[in-house]
Short mmCIF file of C-alpha atoms and ligand atoms in Angstrom, two decimals:
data_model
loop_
_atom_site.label_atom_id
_atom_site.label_comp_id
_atom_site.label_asym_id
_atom_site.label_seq_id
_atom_site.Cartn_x
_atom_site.Cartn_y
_atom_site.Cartn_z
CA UNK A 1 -27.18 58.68 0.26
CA UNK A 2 -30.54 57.43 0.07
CA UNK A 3 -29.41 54.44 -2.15
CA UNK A 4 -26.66 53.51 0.52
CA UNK A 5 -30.01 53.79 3.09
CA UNK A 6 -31.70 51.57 1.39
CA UNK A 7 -29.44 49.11 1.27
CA UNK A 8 -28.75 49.05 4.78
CA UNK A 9 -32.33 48.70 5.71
CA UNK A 10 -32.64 45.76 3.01
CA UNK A 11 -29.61 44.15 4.57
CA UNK A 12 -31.14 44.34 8.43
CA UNK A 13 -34.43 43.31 6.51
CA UNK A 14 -32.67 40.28 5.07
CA UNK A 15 -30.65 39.48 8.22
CA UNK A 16 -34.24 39.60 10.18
CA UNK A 17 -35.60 37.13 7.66
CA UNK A 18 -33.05 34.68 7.34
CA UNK A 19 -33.07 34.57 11.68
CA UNK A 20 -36.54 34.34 11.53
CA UNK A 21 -36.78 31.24 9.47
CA UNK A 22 -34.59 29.32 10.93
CA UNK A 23 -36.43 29.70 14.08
CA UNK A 24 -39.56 28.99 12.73
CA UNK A 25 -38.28 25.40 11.51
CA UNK A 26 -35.81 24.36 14.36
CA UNK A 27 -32.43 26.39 13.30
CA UNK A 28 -29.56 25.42 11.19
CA UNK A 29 -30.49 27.68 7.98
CA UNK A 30 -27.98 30.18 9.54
CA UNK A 31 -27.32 33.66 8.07
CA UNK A 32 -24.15 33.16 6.18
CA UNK A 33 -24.18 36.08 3.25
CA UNK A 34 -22.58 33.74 1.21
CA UNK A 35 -24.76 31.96 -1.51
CA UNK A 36 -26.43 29.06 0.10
CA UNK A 37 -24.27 29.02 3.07
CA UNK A 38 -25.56 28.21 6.91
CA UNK A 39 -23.64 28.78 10.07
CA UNK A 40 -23.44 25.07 10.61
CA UNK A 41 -23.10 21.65 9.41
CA UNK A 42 -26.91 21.18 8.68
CA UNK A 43 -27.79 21.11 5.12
CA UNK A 44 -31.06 23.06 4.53
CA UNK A 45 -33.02 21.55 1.68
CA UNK A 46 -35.92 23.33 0.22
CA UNK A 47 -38.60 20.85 -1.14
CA UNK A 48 -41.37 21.73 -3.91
CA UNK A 49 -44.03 19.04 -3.81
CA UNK A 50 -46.35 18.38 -6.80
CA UNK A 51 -49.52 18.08 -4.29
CA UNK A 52 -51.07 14.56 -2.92
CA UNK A 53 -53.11 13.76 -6.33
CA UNK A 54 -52.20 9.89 -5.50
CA UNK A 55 -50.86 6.94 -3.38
CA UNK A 56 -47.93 7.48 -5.14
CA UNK A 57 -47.18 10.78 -4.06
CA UNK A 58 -48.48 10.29 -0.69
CA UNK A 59 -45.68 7.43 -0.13
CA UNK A 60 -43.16 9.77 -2.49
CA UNK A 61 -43.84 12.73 0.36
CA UNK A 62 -43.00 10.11 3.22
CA UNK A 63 -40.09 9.15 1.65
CA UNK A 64 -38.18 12.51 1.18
CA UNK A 65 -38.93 13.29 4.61
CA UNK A 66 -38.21 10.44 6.48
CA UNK A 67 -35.03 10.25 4.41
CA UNK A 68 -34.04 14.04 5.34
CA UNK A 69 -34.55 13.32 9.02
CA UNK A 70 -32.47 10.11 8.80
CA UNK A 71 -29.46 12.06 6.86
CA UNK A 72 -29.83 14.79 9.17
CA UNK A 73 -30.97 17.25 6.76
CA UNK A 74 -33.42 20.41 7.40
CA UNK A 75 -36.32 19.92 5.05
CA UNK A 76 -38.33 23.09 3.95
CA UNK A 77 -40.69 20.90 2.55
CA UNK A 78 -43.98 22.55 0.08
CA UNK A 79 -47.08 21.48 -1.38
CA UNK A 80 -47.93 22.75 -4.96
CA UNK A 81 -51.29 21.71 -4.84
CA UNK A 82 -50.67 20.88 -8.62
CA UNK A 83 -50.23 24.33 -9.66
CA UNK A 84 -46.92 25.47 -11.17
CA UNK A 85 -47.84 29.15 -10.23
CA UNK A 86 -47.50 27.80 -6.08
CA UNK A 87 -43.80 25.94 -6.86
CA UNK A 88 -42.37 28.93 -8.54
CA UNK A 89 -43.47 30.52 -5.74
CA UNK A 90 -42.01 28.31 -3.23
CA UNK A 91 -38.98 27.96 -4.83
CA UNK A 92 -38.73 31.87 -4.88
CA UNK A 93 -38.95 31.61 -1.10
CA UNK A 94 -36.36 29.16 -0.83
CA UNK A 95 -34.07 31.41 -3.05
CA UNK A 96 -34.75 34.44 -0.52
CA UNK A 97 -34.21 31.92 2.21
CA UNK A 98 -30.87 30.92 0.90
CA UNK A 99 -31.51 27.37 1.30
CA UNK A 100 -28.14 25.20 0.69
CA UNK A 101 -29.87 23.27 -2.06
CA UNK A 102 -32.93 23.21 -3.92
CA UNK A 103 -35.24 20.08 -4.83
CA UNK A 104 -38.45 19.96 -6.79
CA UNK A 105 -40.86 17.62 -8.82
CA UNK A 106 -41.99 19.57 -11.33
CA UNK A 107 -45.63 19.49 -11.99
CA UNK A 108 -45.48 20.18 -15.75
CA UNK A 109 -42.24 20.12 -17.97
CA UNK A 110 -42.10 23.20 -19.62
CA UNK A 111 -41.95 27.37 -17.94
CA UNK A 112 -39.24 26.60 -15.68
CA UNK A 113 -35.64 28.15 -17.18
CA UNK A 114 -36.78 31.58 -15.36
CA UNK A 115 -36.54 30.94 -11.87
CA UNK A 116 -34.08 28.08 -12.35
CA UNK A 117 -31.83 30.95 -13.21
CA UNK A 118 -32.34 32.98 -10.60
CA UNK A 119 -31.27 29.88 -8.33
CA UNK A 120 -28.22 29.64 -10.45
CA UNK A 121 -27.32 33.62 -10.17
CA UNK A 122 -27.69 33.07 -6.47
CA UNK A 123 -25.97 29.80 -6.53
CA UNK A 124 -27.82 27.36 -5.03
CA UNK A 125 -27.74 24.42 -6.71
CA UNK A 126 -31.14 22.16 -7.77
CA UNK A 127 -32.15 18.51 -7.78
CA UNK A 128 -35.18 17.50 -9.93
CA UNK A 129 -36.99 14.54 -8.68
CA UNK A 130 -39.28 12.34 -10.21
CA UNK A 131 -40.30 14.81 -13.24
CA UNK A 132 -38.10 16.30 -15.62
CA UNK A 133 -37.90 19.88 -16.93
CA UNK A 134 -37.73 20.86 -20.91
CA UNK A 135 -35.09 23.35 -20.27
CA UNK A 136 -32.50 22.97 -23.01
CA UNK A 137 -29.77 24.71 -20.58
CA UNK A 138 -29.24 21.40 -18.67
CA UNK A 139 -26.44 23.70 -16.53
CA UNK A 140 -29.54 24.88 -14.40
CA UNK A 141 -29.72 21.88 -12.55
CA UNK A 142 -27.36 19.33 -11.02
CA UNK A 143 -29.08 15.91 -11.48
CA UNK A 144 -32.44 14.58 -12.26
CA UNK A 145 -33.17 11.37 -10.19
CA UNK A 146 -36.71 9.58 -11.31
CA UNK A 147 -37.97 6.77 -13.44
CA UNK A 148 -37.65 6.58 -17.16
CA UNK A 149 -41.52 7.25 -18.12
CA UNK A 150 -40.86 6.43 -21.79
CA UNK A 151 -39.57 2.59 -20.92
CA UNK A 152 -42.70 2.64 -18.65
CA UNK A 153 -45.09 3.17 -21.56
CA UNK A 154 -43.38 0.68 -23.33
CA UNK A 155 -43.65 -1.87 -20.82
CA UNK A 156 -47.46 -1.53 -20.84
CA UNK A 157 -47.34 -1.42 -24.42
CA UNK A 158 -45.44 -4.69 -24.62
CA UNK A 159 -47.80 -6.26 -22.04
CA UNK A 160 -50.28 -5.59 -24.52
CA UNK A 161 -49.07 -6.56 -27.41
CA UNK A 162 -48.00 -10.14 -25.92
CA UNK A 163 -51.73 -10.58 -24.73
CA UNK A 164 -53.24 -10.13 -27.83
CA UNK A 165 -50.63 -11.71 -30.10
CA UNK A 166 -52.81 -14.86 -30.98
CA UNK A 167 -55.70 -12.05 -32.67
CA UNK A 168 -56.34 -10.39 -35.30
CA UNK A 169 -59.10 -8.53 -34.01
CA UNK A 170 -59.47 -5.00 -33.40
CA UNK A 171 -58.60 -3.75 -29.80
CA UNK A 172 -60.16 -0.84 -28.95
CA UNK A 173 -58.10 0.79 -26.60
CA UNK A 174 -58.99 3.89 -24.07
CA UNK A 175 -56.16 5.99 -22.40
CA UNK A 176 -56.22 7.94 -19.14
CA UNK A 177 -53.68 10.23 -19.06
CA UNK A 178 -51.47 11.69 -16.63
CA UNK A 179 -51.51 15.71 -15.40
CA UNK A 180 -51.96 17.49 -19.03
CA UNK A 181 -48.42 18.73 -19.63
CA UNK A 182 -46.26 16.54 -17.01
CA UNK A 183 -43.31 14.44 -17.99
CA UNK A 184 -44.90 11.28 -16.69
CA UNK A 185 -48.73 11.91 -19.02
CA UNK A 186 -46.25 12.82 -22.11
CA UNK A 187 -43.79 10.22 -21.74
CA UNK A 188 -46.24 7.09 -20.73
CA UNK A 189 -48.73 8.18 -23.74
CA UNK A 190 -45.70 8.47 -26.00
CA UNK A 191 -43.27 5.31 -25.30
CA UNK A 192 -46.63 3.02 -25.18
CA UNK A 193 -47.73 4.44 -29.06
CA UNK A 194 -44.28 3.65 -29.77
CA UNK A 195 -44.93 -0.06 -28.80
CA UNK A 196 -48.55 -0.57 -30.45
CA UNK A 197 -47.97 1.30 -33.99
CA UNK A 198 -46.45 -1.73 -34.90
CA UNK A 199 -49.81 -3.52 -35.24
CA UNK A 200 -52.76 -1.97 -37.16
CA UNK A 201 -55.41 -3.83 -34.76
CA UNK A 202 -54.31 -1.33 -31.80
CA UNK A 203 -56.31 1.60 -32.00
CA UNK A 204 -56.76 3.98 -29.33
CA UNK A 205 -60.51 5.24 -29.27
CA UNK A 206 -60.20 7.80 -26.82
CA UNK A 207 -57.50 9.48 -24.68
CA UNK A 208 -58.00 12.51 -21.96
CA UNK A 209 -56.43 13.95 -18.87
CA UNK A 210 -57.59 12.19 -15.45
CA UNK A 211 -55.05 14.06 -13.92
CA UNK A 212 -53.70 11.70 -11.94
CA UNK A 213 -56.54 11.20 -9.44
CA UNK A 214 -59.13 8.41 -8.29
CA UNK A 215 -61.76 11.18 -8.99
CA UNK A 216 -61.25 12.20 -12.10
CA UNK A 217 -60.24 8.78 -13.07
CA UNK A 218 -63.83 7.69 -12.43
CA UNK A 219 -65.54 10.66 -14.18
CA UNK A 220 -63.34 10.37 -17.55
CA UNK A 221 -64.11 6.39 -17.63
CA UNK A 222 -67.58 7.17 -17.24
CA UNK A 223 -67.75 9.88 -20.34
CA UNK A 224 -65.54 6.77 -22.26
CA UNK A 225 -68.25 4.10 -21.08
CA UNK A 226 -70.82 6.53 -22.59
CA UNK A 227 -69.47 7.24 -25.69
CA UNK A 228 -67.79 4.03 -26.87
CA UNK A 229 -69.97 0.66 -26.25
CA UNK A 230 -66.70 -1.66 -27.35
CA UNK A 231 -64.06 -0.98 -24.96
CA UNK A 232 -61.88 -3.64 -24.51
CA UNK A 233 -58.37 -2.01 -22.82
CA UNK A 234 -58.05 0.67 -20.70
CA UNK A 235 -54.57 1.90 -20.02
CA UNK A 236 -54.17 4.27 -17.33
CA UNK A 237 -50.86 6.32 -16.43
CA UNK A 238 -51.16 5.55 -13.04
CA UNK A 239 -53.16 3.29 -10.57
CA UNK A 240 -55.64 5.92 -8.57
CA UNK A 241 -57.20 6.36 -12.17
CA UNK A 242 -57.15 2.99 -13.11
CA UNK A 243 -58.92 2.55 -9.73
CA UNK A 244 -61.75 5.06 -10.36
CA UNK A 245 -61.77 3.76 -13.20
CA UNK A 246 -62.93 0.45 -12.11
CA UNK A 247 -65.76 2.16 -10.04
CA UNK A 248 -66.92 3.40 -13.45
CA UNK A 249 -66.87 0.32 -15.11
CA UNK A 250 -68.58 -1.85 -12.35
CA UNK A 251 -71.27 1.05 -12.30
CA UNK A 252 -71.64 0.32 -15.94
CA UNK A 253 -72.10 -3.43 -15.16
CA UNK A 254 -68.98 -4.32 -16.95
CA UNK A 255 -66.38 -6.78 -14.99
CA UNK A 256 -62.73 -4.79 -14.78
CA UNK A 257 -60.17 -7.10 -15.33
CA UNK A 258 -62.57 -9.28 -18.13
CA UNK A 259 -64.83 -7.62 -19.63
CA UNK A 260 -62.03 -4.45 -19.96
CA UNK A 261 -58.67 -5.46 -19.40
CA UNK A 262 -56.92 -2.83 -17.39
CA UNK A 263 -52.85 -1.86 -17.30
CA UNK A 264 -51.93 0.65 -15.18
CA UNK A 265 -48.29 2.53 -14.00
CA UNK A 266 -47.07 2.54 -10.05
CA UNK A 267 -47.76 -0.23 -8.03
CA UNK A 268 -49.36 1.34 -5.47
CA UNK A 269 -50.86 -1.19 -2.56
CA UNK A 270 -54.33 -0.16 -3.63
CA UNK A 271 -53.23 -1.34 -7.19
CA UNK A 272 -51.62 -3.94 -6.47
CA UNK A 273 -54.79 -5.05 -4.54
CA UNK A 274 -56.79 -4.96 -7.25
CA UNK A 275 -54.30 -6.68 -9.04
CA UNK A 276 -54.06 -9.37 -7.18
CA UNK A 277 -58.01 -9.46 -7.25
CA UNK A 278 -58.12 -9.89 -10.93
CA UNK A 279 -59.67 -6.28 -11.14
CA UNK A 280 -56.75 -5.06 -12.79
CA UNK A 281 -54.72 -7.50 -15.36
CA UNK A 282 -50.68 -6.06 -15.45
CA UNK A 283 -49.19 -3.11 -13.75
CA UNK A 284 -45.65 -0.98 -14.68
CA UNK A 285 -44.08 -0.21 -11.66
CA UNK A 286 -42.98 3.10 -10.70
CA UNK A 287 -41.15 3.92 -7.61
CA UNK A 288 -41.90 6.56 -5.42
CA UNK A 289 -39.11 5.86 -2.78
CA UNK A 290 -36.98 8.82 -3.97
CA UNK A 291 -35.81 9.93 -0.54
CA UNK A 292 -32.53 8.25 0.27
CA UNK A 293 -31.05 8.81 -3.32
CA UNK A 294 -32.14 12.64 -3.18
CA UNK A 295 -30.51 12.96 0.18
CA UNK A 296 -27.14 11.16 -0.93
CA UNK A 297 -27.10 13.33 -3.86
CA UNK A 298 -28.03 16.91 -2.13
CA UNK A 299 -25.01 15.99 0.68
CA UNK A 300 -22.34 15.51 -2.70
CA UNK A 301 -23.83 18.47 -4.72
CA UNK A 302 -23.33 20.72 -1.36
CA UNK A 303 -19.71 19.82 -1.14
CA UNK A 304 -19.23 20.47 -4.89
CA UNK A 305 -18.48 17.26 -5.67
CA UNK A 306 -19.79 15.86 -9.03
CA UNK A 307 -23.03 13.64 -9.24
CA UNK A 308 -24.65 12.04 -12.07
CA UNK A 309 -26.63 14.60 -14.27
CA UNK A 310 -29.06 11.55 -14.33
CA UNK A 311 -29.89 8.98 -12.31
CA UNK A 312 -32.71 6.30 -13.08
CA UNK A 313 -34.90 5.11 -11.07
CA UNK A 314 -34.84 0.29 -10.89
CA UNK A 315 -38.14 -0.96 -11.36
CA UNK A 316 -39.87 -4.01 -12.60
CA UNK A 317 -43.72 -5.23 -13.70
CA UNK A 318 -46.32 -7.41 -11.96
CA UNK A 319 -48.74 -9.67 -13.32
CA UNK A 320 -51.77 -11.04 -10.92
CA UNK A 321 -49.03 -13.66 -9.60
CA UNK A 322 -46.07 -11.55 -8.94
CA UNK A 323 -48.94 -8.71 -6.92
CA UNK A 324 -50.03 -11.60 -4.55
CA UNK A 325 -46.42 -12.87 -3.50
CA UNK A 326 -45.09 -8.78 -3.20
CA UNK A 327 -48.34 -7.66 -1.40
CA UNK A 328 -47.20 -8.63 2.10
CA UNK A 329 -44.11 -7.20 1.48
CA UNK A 330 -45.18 -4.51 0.28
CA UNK A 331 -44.02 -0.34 1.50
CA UNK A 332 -46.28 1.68 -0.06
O1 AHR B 401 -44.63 11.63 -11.43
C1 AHR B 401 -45.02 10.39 -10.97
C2 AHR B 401 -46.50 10.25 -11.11
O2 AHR B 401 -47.16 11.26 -10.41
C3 AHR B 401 -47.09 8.96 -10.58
O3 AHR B 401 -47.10 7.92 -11.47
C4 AHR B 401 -48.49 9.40 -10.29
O4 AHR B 401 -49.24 8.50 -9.53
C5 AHR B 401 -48.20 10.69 -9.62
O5 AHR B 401 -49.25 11.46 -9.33
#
């Protein structure tokens, strides 16, 4: 008796939430029992954001929302703040909700098979985006659409080894990395050793976390500077470190760009800036215009229909040349 209470009370509980939400972000979430269901045509999306550690996110944020509103889809869109704990959470929420499909960019690769199968039990599909998960169970998500982070290291790496190809002096080498843990710090660090094993005269001096940010880029280059008088590379995994970076360096009286070549990953205006200024010498591109793809691929995985289990991301490299003529041009 008190069991069959319960439920009842859970069930107006439920009904009261579901109503409630979509109220709160302009209607069409519905309160279909079925899994993932709505009332209507809208497609709810639930969105798990890593944070806004860089330009690139910034413009990857834009993106997936200007895309939903164009495709007509209801974005419950989240910020992580770069802490898994806050997307398991939101993603939770979005499971309670019964969104009609769940996206996320995971913020680190590993910890996720968990709540990705309480999504599946209540079956609502997921899209990753951008990052990838180390879940061997590859039947808890639908598709992964982002770049290929190895073939980005590699790129820098080749970069590299074409500049110095006429020397056989040592290149000391210092490495910011990406978000400790994250598919883009593992990947980048690991397809760019890949590249510069070949050749004995490579030899990364130092390597730590700037977690993706201006900030921290600047504070690691400065501990580098400190520590090792013979820098002569810096690769960074993405541009806001390369770009504190810089700050470091010119603090240290060194000239970025000469006196430390720089590569760095995204092509981010501010990059490609300082780029074009000579500040920085070669930059991997990375896209961060995720949005339309995402939205084609939530409206197929919604119907059922079949999608890609991966889709990569096309992207290219710029030298000082290439960033002046694309700068104009340029989106983000
Ligand atoms: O996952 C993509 C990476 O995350 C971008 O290269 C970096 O700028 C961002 O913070």
């Amino acid at each position: 008796m008190l069991r069959r209470i319960s439920a009842l009370v859970l069930a107006g509980l439920t009904a009261f939430a579901v109503a409630s939400c979509g109220s709160e972000s302009g209607g069409g979430t519905g309160g279909d029992a079925g899994a993932g269901g709505g009332t209507d045509d809208t497609i709810v999306m639930g969105f798990s954001q890593v944070g806004a550690e860089s330009g690139w996110r910034t413009a990857n944020t834009k993106s997936v929302q200007e895309s939903a509103k164009a495709a007509g889809i209801e974005l419950k869109f989240s910020d992580a703040q770069q802490r898994q704990e806050n997307q398991i959470k939101a993603i939770r929420s979005f499971i309670q909700q019964r969104v009609d499909v769940i996206a996320f960019s995971p913020v680190v690769e590993s910890g996720w098979d968990p709540v990705l199968n309480e999504a599946k039990n209540a079956k609502i599909p997921v899209i990753l985006t951008d990052r990838a998960v180390d879940s061997q169970d590859t039947s808890l998500y639908k598709s992964f659409l982002g770049s290929d982070f190895i073939e980005e290291g590699k790129k820098a790496g080749q970069w590299l080894v074409e500049e110095y190809k006429d020397s056989s002096d040592t290149v000391n080498i210092v490495e910011l990395q990406g978000t400790t843990g994250s598919a883009p710090a593992n990947d980048r660090k690991a397809g760019f050793a890949e590249v510069i094993q070949a050749d004995a005269k490579f030899k990364i001096i130092a390597s730590q976390t700037g977690d993706f940010t201006r900030a921290k880029g600047k504070e690691v280059m400065e501990a580098f500077l400190k520590s090792n008088p013979d820098i002569d590379v810096l690769y960074a995994h993405n541009d806001d470190m390369g770009l504190g970076a810089i700050e470091a360096i010119e603090g240290a009286g060194k000239v970025p760009g000469k006196d430390i070549k720089i590569i760095t990953v995204d092509a981010v205006k501010d990059g490609m800036q300082a780029l074009a200024d000579g500040k920085i010498n070669y930059i991997v591109e990375c896209s961060p215009l995720l949005g339309p793809q995402l939205m084609d691929l939530a409206k197929k995985v919604v119907a059922g229909e079949e999608v890609p289990t991966r889709v990569v991301t096309e992207e290219t490299t710029f030298t000082q040349e290439q960033a002046k003529e694309a700068l104009p041009s340029r989106q983000y």
